PDB file of C-alpha atoms in Angstrom:
ATOM      1  CA  MET A 763      86.983  83.607  91.454  1.00  0.00           C
ATOM      2  CA  LYS A 764      90.585  83.926  92.676  1.00  0.00           C
ATOM      3  CA  ALA A 765      93.074  85.754  90.486  1.00  0.00           C
ATOM      4  CA  LEU A 766      95.729  83.160  91.306  1.00  0.00           C
ATOM      5  CA  GLU A 767      95.498  79.727  92.924  1.00  0.00           C
ATOM      6  CA  ILE A 768      98.637  77.658  93.443  1.00  0.00           C
ATOM      7  CA  LYS A 769      98.386  74.369  95.304  1.00  0.00           C
ATOM      8  CA  ASN A 770     101.215  72.078  96.410  1.00  0.00           C
ATOM      9  CA  LEU A 771     103.456  73.279  93.564  1.00  0.00           C
ATOM     10  CA  CYS A 772     106.832  71.557  93.128  1.00  0.00           C
ATOM     11  CA  VAL A 773     109.451  72.343  90.470  1.00  0.00           C
ATOM     12  CA  LYS A 774     112.731  70.505  89.849  1.00  0.00           C
ATOM     13  CA  TYR A 775     115.733  71.236  87.641  1.00  0.00           C
ATOM     14  CA  GLY A 776     117.134  67.731  87.230  1.00  0.00           C
ATOM     15  CA  ASN A 777     117.639  66.488  90.776  1.00  0.00           C
ATOM     16  CA  ASN A 778     117.568  70.012  92.223  1.00  0.00           C
ATOM     17  CA  GLN A 779     114.310  70.864  94.022  1.00  0.00           C
ATOM     18  CA  VAL A 780     113.787  74.568  93.259  1.00  0.00           C
ATOM     19  CA  LEU A 781     110.210  75.022  94.520  1.00  0.00           C
ATOM     20  CA  GLU A 782     108.664  72.833  97.186  1.00  0.00           C
ATOM     21  CA  ASN A 783     105.001  72.565  98.164  1.00  0.00           C
ATOM     22  CA  ILE A 784     104.068  76.140  97.210  1.00  0.00           C
ATOM     23  CA  ASP A 785     100.569  77.265  98.185  1.00  0.00           C
ATOM     24  CA  LEU A 786      99.348  80.757  97.287  1.00  0.00           C
ATOM     25  CA  GLU A 787      96.007  82.446  96.704  1.00  0.00           C
ATOM     26  CA  ILE A 788      95.401  86.091  95.839  1.00  0.00           C
ATOM     27  CA  GLU A 789      92.320  88.071  94.873  1.00  0.00           C
ATOM     28  CA  ASP A 790      91.688  90.168  91.773  1.00  0.00           C
ATOM     29  CA  LYS A 791      93.569  93.506  91.713  1.00  0.00           C
ATOM     30  CA  HIS A 792      95.835  92.423  94.554  1.00  0.00           C
ATOM     31  CA  PHE A 793      99.398  93.837  94.587  1.00  0.00           C
ATOM     32  CA  LEU A 794     101.811  91.170  95.864  1.00  0.00           C
ATOM     33  CA  GLY A 795     105.528  91.614  96.459  1.00  0.00           C
ATOM     34  CA  ILE A 796     107.853  88.596  96.622  1.00  0.00           C
ATOM     35  CA  ILE A 797     111.248  88.743  98.328  1.00  0.00           C
ATOM     36  CA  GLY A 798     113.884  86.132  99.103  1.00  0.00           C
ATOM     37  CA  PRO A 799     117.576  85.291  98.720  1.00  0.00           C
ATOM     38  CA  ASN A 800     119.280  84.790  95.357  1.00  0.00           C
ATOM     39  CA  GLY A 801     118.612  81.291  94.066  1.00  0.00           C
ATOM     40  CA  GLY A 802     115.501  80.981  96.227  1.00  0.00           C
ATOM     41  CA  GLY A 803     113.212  80.328  93.248  1.00  0.00           C
ATOM     42  CA  LYS A 804     111.577  83.743  92.730  1.00  0.00           C
ATOM     43  CA  SER A 805     112.154  83.940  88.964  1.00  0.00           C
ATOM     44  CA  THR A 806     111.272  80.259  88.624  1.00  0.00           C
ATOM     45  CA  LEU A 807     107.937  80.853  90.333  1.00  0.00           C
ATOM     46  CA  LEU A 808     107.045  83.688  87.949  1.00  0.00           C
ATOM     47  CA  LYS A 809     108.055  81.639  84.907  1.00  0.00           C
ATOM     48  CA  THR A 810     105.983  78.711  86.167  1.00  0.00           C
ATOM     49  CA  ILE A 811     102.922  80.925  86.579  1.00  0.00           C
ATOM     50  CA  VAL A 812     103.405  82.279  83.052  1.00  0.00           C
ATOM     51  CA  GLY A 813     103.819  78.751  81.679  1.00  0.00           C
ATOM     52  CA  LEU A 814     107.475  79.005  80.604  1.00  0.00           C
ATOM     53  CA  ILE A 815     108.511  76.251  83.027  1.00  0.00           C
ATOM     54  CA  ASP A 816     106.734  72.946  83.639  1.00  0.00           C
ATOM     55  CA  TYR A 817     106.041  71.841  87.192  1.00  0.00           C
ATOM     56  CA  ASN A 818     106.458  68.336  88.551  1.00  0.00           C
ATOM     57  CA  LYS A 819     103.599  68.361  91.008  1.00  0.00           C
ATOM     58  CA  GLY A 820     100.638  70.489  92.077  1.00  0.00           C
ATOM     59  CA  SER A 821      98.492  72.943  90.160  1.00  0.00           C
ATOM     60  CA  VAL A 822      98.466  76.550  88.939  1.00  0.00           C
ATOM     61  CA  LYS A 823      95.318  78.407  87.942  1.00  0.00           C
ATOM     62  CA  ILE A 824      95.034  82.023  86.821  1.00  0.00           C
ATOM     63  CA  TYR A 825      91.435  83.230  86.928  1.00  0.00           C
ATOM     64  CA  GLY A 826      90.416  79.579  86.888  1.00  0.00           C
ATOM     65  CA  LYS A 827      92.559  78.637  83.874  1.00  0.00           C
ATOM     66  CA  LYS A 828      95.798  76.698  83.513  1.00  0.00           C
ATOM     67  CA  PRO A 829      98.885  78.574  82.179  1.00  0.00           C
ATOM     68  CA  ALA A 830      98.558  76.848  78.775  1.00  0.00           C
ATOM     69  CA  ASN A 831      95.047  78.266  78.276  1.00  0.00           C
ATOM     70  CA  LEU A 832      95.541  81.930  79.166  1.00  0.00           C
ATOM     71  CA  ASN A 833      95.142  83.718  75.803  1.00  0.00           C
ATOM     72  CA  GLY A 834      96.479  87.130  76.836  1.00  0.00           C
ATOM     73  CA  ILE A 835      95.339  87.096  80.459  1.00  0.00           C
ATOM     74  CA  LEU A 836      98.952  87.436  81.655  1.00  0.00           C
ATOM     75  CA  GLY A 837     101.561  90.115  81.023  1.00  0.00           C
ATOM     76  CA  TYR A 838     105.182  89.268  81.895  1.00  0.00           C
ATOM     77  CA  VAL A 839     108.161  91.605  82.302  1.00  0.00           C
ATOM     78  CA  PRO A 840     111.449  89.653  82.547  1.00  0.00           C
ATOM     79  CA  GLN A 841     114.700  90.920  84.017  1.00  0.00           C
ATOM     80  CA  VAL A 842     116.401  93.466  81.764  1.00  0.00           C
ATOM     81  CA  SER A 843     119.596  91.374  81.871  1.00  0.00           C
ATOM     82  CA  GLN A 844     117.718  88.657  79.969  1.00  0.00           C
ATOM     83  CA  PHE A 845     116.930  91.024  77.106  1.00  0.00           C
ATOM     84  CA  ASP A 846     119.283  91.378  74.097  1.00  0.00           C
ATOM     85  CA  LYS A 847     119.889  95.120  73.893  1.00  0.00           C
ATOM     86  CA  ASP A 848     121.892  94.788  70.643  1.00  0.00           C
ATOM     87  CA  PHE A 849     119.011  93.311  68.680  1.00  0.00           C
ATOM     88  CA  PRO A 850     118.123  95.641  65.741  1.00  0.00           C
ATOM     89  CA  ILE A 851     114.633  96.587  66.867  1.00  0.00           C
ATOM     90  CA  ASN A 852     113.125  99.889  67.964  1.00  0.00           C
ATOM     91  CA  VAL A 853     110.827 100.852  70.821  1.00  0.00           C
ATOM     92  CA  GLU A 854     107.592 100.651  68.852  1.00  0.00           C
ATOM     93  CA  GLU A 855     108.498  97.253  67.388  1.00  0.00           C
ATOM     94  CA  VAL A 856     109.278  95.800  70.830  1.00  0.00           C
ATOM     95  CA  ILE A 857     105.945  96.954  72.200  1.00  0.00           C
ATOM     96  CA  LEU A 858     104.023  95.676  69.163  1.00  0.00           C
ATOM     97  CA  SER A 859     105.675  92.261  69.564  1.00  0.00           C
ATOM     98  CA  GLY A 860     103.632  91.818  72.719  1.00  0.00           C
ATOM     99  CA  VAL A 861     100.716  90.596  70.581  1.00  0.00           C
ATOM    100  CA  LEU A 862     102.758  87.831  68.942  1.00  0.00           C
ATOM    101  CA  LYS A 863     101.993  84.257  69.929  1.00  0.00           C
ATOM    102  CA  GLY A 864     104.374  81.345  69.670  1.00  0.00           C
ATOM    103  CA  LYS A 865     107.458  81.784  67.504  1.00  0.00           C
ATOM    104  CA  LEU A 866     108.471  85.240  66.335  1.00  0.00           C
ATOM    105  CA  LYS A 867     107.262  85.926  62.803  1.00  0.00           C
ATOM    106  CA  ILE A 868     109.709  88.227  61.022  1.00  0.00           C
ATOM    107  CA  PHE A 869     107.175  89.449  58.452  1.00  0.00           C
ATOM    108  CA  LYS A 870     104.250  89.758  60.814  1.00  0.00           C
ATOM    109  CA  LYS A 871     101.823  92.493  59.753  1.00  0.00           C
ATOM    110  CA  TYR A 872     100.230  94.333  62.635  1.00  0.00           C
ATOM    111  CA  THR A 873      96.707  95.686  62.458  1.00  0.00           C
ATOM    112  CA  SER A 874      95.682  99.309  62.815  1.00  0.00           C
ATOM    113  CA  LYS A 875      94.212  98.328  66.172  1.00  0.00           C
ATOM    114  CA  ASN A 876      97.644  97.042  67.245  1.00  0.00           C
ATOM    115  CA  TYR A 877      99.304 100.339  66.279  1.00  0.00           C
ATOM    116  CA  LYS A 878      96.664 102.389  68.096  1.00  0.00           C
ATOM    117  CA  ARG A 879      97.076 100.256  71.208  1.00  0.00           C
ATOM    118  CA  ALA A 880     100.879 100.640  71.071  1.00  0.00           C
ATOM    119  CA  GLU A 881     100.576 104.411  70.631  1.00  0.00           C
ATOM    120  CA  LYS A 882      98.246 104.673  73.623  1.00  0.00           C
ATOM    121  CA  ILE A 883     100.645 102.649  75.772  1.00  0.00           C
ATOM    122  CA  MET A 884     103.730 104.633  74.718  1.00  0.00           C
ATOM    123  CA  LYS A 885     102.004 107.905  75.559  1.00  0.00           C
ATOM    124  CA  LYS A 886     100.866 106.543  78.929  1.00  0.00           C
ATOM    125  CA  LEU A 887     104.423 105.455  79.738  1.00  0.00           C
ATOM    126  CA  ASP A 888     105.913 108.712  78.387  1.00  0.00           C
ATOM    127  CA  ILE A 889     108.090 106.977  75.773  1.00  0.00           C
ATOM    128  CA  TYR A 890     106.233 107.993  72.604  1.00  0.00           C
ATOM    129  CA  ASN A 891     108.777 110.655  71.591  1.00  0.00           C
ATOM    130  CA  PHE A 892     111.481 108.036  70.991  1.00  0.00           C
ATOM    131  CA  LYS A 893     109.337 105.259  69.528  1.00  0.00           C
ATOM    132  CA  LYS A 894     111.767 104.770  66.592  1.00  0.00           C
ATOM    133  CA  ARG A 895     114.880 104.599  68.798  1.00  0.00           C
ATOM    134  CA  GLN A 896     116.857 101.336  68.814  1.00  0.00           C
ATOM    135  CA  ILE A 897     116.559  99.667  72.214  1.00  0.00           C
ATOM    136  CA  GLY A 898     120.321  99.634  72.801  1.00  0.00           C
ATOM    137  CA  GLN A 899     120.250 103.444  72.904  1.00  0.00           C
ATOM    138  CA  LEU A 900     117.829 103.578  75.840  1.00  0.00           C
ATOM    139  CA  SER A 901     118.575 104.202  79.482  1.00  0.00           C
ATOM    140  CA  GLY A 902     117.772 101.459  81.988  1.00  0.00           C
ATOM    141  CA  GLY A 903     114.597 103.199  83.081  1.00  0.00           C
ATOM    142  CA  GLN A 904     113.447 103.770  79.497  1.00  0.00           C
ATOM    143  CA  LEU A 905     114.072 100.132  78.562  1.00  0.00           C
ATOM    144  CA  GLN A 906     112.108  98.957  81.582  1.00  0.00           C
ATOM    145  CA  LYS A 907     109.153 101.082  80.462  1.00  0.00           C
ATOM    146  CA  VAL A 908     109.405  99.547  76.978  1.00  0.00           C
ATOM    147  CA  LEU A 909     109.291  96.014  78.383  1.00  0.00           C
ATOM    148  CA  LEU A 910     106.350  97.031  80.555  1.00  0.00           C
ATOM    149  CA  GLY A 911     104.620  98.433  77.471  1.00  0.00           C
ATOM    150  CA  ARG A 912     105.166  95.168  75.614  1.00  0.00           C
ATOM    151  CA  ALA A 913     103.517  93.247  78.452  1.00  0.00           C
ATOM    152  CA  LEU A 914     100.505  95.572  78.349  1.00  0.00           C
ATOM    153  CA  MET A 915      99.733  95.050  74.649  1.00  0.00           C
ATOM    154  CA  THR A 916      97.243  92.232  75.269  1.00  0.00           C
ATOM    155  CA  GLU A 917      95.420  94.193  78.005  1.00  0.00           C
ATOM    156  CA  PRO A 918      96.240  91.540  80.647  1.00  0.00           C
ATOM    157  CA  LYS A 919      94.280  90.922  83.830  1.00  0.00           C
ATOM    158  CA  MET A 920      97.475  90.021  85.678  1.00  0.00           C
ATOM    159  CA  LEU A 921     100.974  91.508  85.391  1.00  0.00           C
ATOM    160  CA  LEU A 922     104.126  89.760  86.625  1.00  0.00           C
ATOM    161  CA  LEU A 923     107.419  91.634  86.916  1.00  0.00           C
ATOM    162  CA  ASP A 924     110.864  90.219  87.734  1.00  0.00           C
ATOM    163  CA  GLU A 925     113.128  92.825  89.364  1.00  0.00           C
ATOM    164  CA  PRO A 926     111.731  95.715  87.269  1.00  0.00           C
ATOM    165  CA  THR A 927     113.886  98.365  88.974  1.00  0.00           C
ATOM    166  CA  ALA A 928     117.210  96.521  89.132  1.00  0.00           C
ATOM    167  CA  SER A 929     120.138  98.702  87.996  1.00  0.00           C
ATOM    168  CA  ILE A 930     118.090 101.860  87.397  1.00  0.00           C
ATOM    169  CA  ASP A 931     118.279 105.162  89.278  1.00  0.00           C
ATOM    170  CA  SER A 932     115.971 106.195  92.109  1.00  0.00           C
ATOM    171  CA  SER A 933     114.017 108.641  89.945  1.00  0.00           C
ATOM    172  CA  SER A 934     113.229 105.947  87.357  1.00  0.00           C
ATOM    173  CA  THR A 935     112.388 103.517  90.156  1.00  0.00           C
ATOM    174  CA  THR A 936     109.800 105.920  91.545  1.00  0.00           C
ATOM    175  CA  GLN A 937     108.297 106.419  88.074  1.00  0.00           C
ATOM    176  CA  ILE A 938     107.994 102.661  87.533  1.00  0.00           C
ATOM    177  CA  TYR A 939     106.266 102.107  90.866  1.00  0.00           C
ATOM    178  CA  GLU A 940     103.900 105.023  90.317  1.00  0.00           C
ATOM    179  CA  LEU A 941     102.946 103.497  86.969  1.00  0.00           C
ATOM    180  CA  LEU A 942     102.377 100.109  88.583  1.00  0.00           C
ATOM    181  CA  ASN A 943     100.276 101.703  91.282  1.00  0.00           C
ATOM    182  CA  GLU A 944      98.058 103.229  88.600  1.00  0.00           C
ATOM    183  CA  LEU A 945      97.864  99.950  86.650  1.00  0.00           C
ATOM    184  CA  ASN A 946      96.892  98.112  89.826  1.00  0.00           C
ATOM    185  CA  LYS A 947      93.482  99.786  89.619  1.00  0.00           C
ATOM    186  CA  GLU A 948      92.861  97.686  86.510  1.00  0.00           C
ATOM    187  CA  MET A 949      94.813  94.465  87.109  1.00  0.00           C
ATOM    188  CA  THR A 950      96.454  92.117  89.582  1.00  0.00           C
ATOM    189  CA  ILE A 951     100.207  92.675  89.997  1.00  0.00           C
ATOM    190  CA  ILE A 952     102.933  90.366  91.284  1.00  0.00           C
ATOM    191  CA  ILE A 953     106.423  91.797  91.595  1.00  0.00           C
ATOM    192  CA  VAL A 954     109.747  90.213  92.545  1.00  0.00           C
ATOM    193  CA  SER A 955     112.106  92.754  94.064  1.00  0.00           C
ATOM    194  CA  HIS A 956     115.136  93.044  96.321  1.00  0.00           C
ATOM    195  CA  ASN A 957     114.206  96.663  96.991  1.00  0.00           C
ATOM    196  CA  MET A 958     111.001  96.019  98.913  1.00  0.00           C
ATOM    197  CA  GLU A 959     111.473  99.237 100.887  1.00  0.00           C
ATOM    198  CA  ALA A 960     110.831 101.316  97.754  1.00  0.00           C
ATOM    199  CA  VAL A 961     107.694  99.436  96.708  1.00  0.00           C
ATOM    200  CA  ALA A 962     106.247  98.580 100.144  1.00  0.00           C
ATOM    201  CA  SER A 963     103.834 101.514 100.312  1.00  0.00           C
ATOM    202  CA  TYR A 964     102.072 100.306  97.138  1.00  0.00           C
ATOM    203  CA  LEU A 965     101.688  96.655  98.147  1.00  0.00           C
ATOM    204  CA  ASP A 966      98.750  94.804  99.623  1.00  0.00           C
ATOM    205  CA  SER A 967     100.940  91.990 100.942  1.00  0.00           C
ATOM    206  CA  VAL A 968     104.457  90.526 100.896  1.00  0.00           C
ATOM    207  CA  ALA A 969     105.552  86.903 100.522  1.00  0.00           C
ATOM    208  CA  CYS A 970     108.968  85.415 101.296  1.00  0.00           C
ATOM    209  CA  LEU A 971     110.321  82.672  99.054  1.00  0.00           C
ATOM    210  CA  ASN A 972     113.276  80.354  99.536  1.00  0.00           C
ATOM    211  CA  LYS A 973     112.183  77.062  97.966  1.00  0.00           C
ATOM    212  CA  ARG A 974     109.138  77.279 100.260  1.00  0.00           C
ATOM    213  CA  LEU A 975     106.732  80.220 100.296  1.00  0.00           C
ATOM    214  CA  TYR A 976     105.581  82.161 103.361  1.00  0.00           C
ATOM    215  CA  HIS A 977     102.622  84.467 102.759  1.00  0.00           C
ATOM    216  CA  HIS A 978     100.748  86.144 105.624  1.00  0.00           C
ATOM    217  CA  HIS A 979      98.404  88.348 103.576  1.00  0.00           C
ATOM    218  CA  GLU A 980      99.813  91.587 104.978  1.00  0.00           C
ATOM    219  CA  LYS A 981     102.646  94.046 104.367  1.00  0.00           C
ATOM    220  CA  GLN A 982     104.473  93.506 107.618  1.00  0.00           C
ATOM    221  CA  LEU A 983     106.559  90.345 107.947  1.00  0.00           C
ATOM    222  CA  ASP A 984     107.310  88.832 111.327  1.00  0.00           C
ATOM    223  CA  SER A 985     110.929  88.171 112.266  1.00  0.00           C
ATOM    224  CA  GLU A 986     110.478  84.385 112.400  1.00  0.00           C
ATOM    225  CA  THR A 987     109.265  84.248 108.773  1.00  0.00           C
ATOM    226  CA  VAL A 988     112.181  86.340 107.524  1.00  0.00           C
ATOM    227  CA  LYS A 989     114.654  84.266 109.539  1.00  0.00           C
ATOM    228  CA  ASN A 990     113.201  81.021 108.117  1.00  0.00           C
ATOM    229  CA  VAL A 991     113.610  82.319 104.570  1.00  0.00           C
ATOM    230  CA  TYR A 992     117.054  83.916 104.791  1.00  0.00           C
ATOM    231  CA  GLY A 993     118.501  81.523 107.343  1.00  0.00           C
ATOM    232  CA  CYS A 994     119.617  84.327 109.645  1.00  0.00           C
ATOM    233  CA  PRO A 995     118.340  87.597 111.127  1.00  0.00           C
ATOM    234  CA  VAL A 996     118.151  90.493 108.636  1.00  0.00           C
ATOM    235  CA  ASP A 997     116.819  94.024 108.597  1.00  0.00           C
ATOM    236  CA  LEU A 998     113.030  93.893 108.316  1.00  0.00           C
ATOM    237  CA  VAL A 999     111.310  96.566 106.235  1.00  0.00           C
ATOM    238  CA  ALA A1000     107.588  97.240 106.419  1.00  0.00           C
ATOM    239  CA  HIS A1001     105.406 100.065 105.057  1.00  0.00           C
ATOM    240  CA  GLY A1002     108.467 101.609 103.409  1.00  0.00           C
ATOM    241  CA  ILE A1003     110.449 102.217 106.611  1.00  0.00           C
ATOM    242  CA  PRO A1004     112.733 100.091 108.821  1.00  0.00           C
ATOM    243  CA  HIS A1005     110.299  98.629 111.343  1.00  0.00           C
ATOM    244  CA  ARG A1006     112.490  96.280 113.335  1.00  0.00           C
ATOM    245  CA  VAL A1007     116.190  95.627 113.426  1.00  0.00           C
ATOM    246  CA  LEU A1008     117.206  92.087 114.259  1.00  0.00           C
ATOM    247  CA  GLY A1009     120.378  91.280 116.136  1.00  0.00           C
ATOM    248  CA  ASP A1010     123.609  89.583 115.169  1.00  0.00           C
ATOM    249  CA  HIS A1011     123.941  85.954 114.191  1.00  0.00           C
ATOM    250  CA  PRO A1012     123.623  83.658 117.215  1.00  0.00           C
ATOM    251  CA  GLU A1013     127.089  82.252 116.528  1.00  0.00           C
ATOM    252  CA  HIS A1014     128.454  85.765 117.044  1.00  0.00           C
ATOM    253  CA  GLY A1015     126.909  85.928 120.481  1.00  0.00           C
ATOM    254  CA  GLY A1016     124.423  88.618 119.536  1.00  0.00           C
ATOM    255  CA  GLU A1017     120.949  88.985 120.974  1.00  0.00           C
ATOM    256  CA  GLU A1018     117.827  89.844 119.037  1.00  0.00           C
ATOM    257  CA  VAL A1019     116.616  93.356 119.790  1.00  0.00           C
ATOM    258  CA  ASP A1020     113.380  95.147 118.969  1.00  0.00           C
ATOM    259  CA  ARG A1021     113.601  98.759 117.809  1.00  0.00           C
ATOM    260  CA  SER A1022     110.132  99.333 116.481  1.00  0.00           C
ATOM    261  CA  SER A1023     109.467 102.729 114.952  1.00  0.00           C
ATOM    262  CA  ASN A1024     107.060 105.062 116.701  1.00  0.00           C
TER     263      ASN A1024
END
């Protein structure tokens, strides 16, 4: 059974076609990275897989089930910018909220099993020592670990992350990717990132998305795919190092050059 099967997926916001004829299949415990320009539909694709956004056409199945019937199969880490850091809630409470379904219940009573699971996660992510700290007092890297911990509360089979290392320092970025690399032994991971160079060594494959999706089931992307997605030649990064540098825009009279690394 495939971990993820997307066929002919189309998503519209009003009259704006955001995703068009998306096809994607990945196996269990695959680590997929998704890149693409701003506004290309990367966050929309993740939200559609999770079931937060309805699609107009096509199908989405996660381990053979539709998004509405997942029951804890998926873990989702949104962009930090979408998280209210002033909300009066501490680290432990955020992580525990990962077991809540539907609307937030203010007087929800968690079970001893929930608390034990949260404690195990906090220790694994090295955030246990400040479990009672209000989230607004955390660094960017610490907050990202908290959101990751929340997503892990249901012991998901698939984890989706939207720009998990945006606006955090290089040390925290490395820690996050090392954690994801370890988690990948247990679950499928899909990550949206602009910093594909930092994560490339951990990935099984990379996909490019700009309304349409290009996935070649490998880490290295060919220049034609990248050009189709971004609309112009850009630096191409593969296996964590610059692999090929593409030339100037044609309108500038530049020629495409190949400077492959040895």
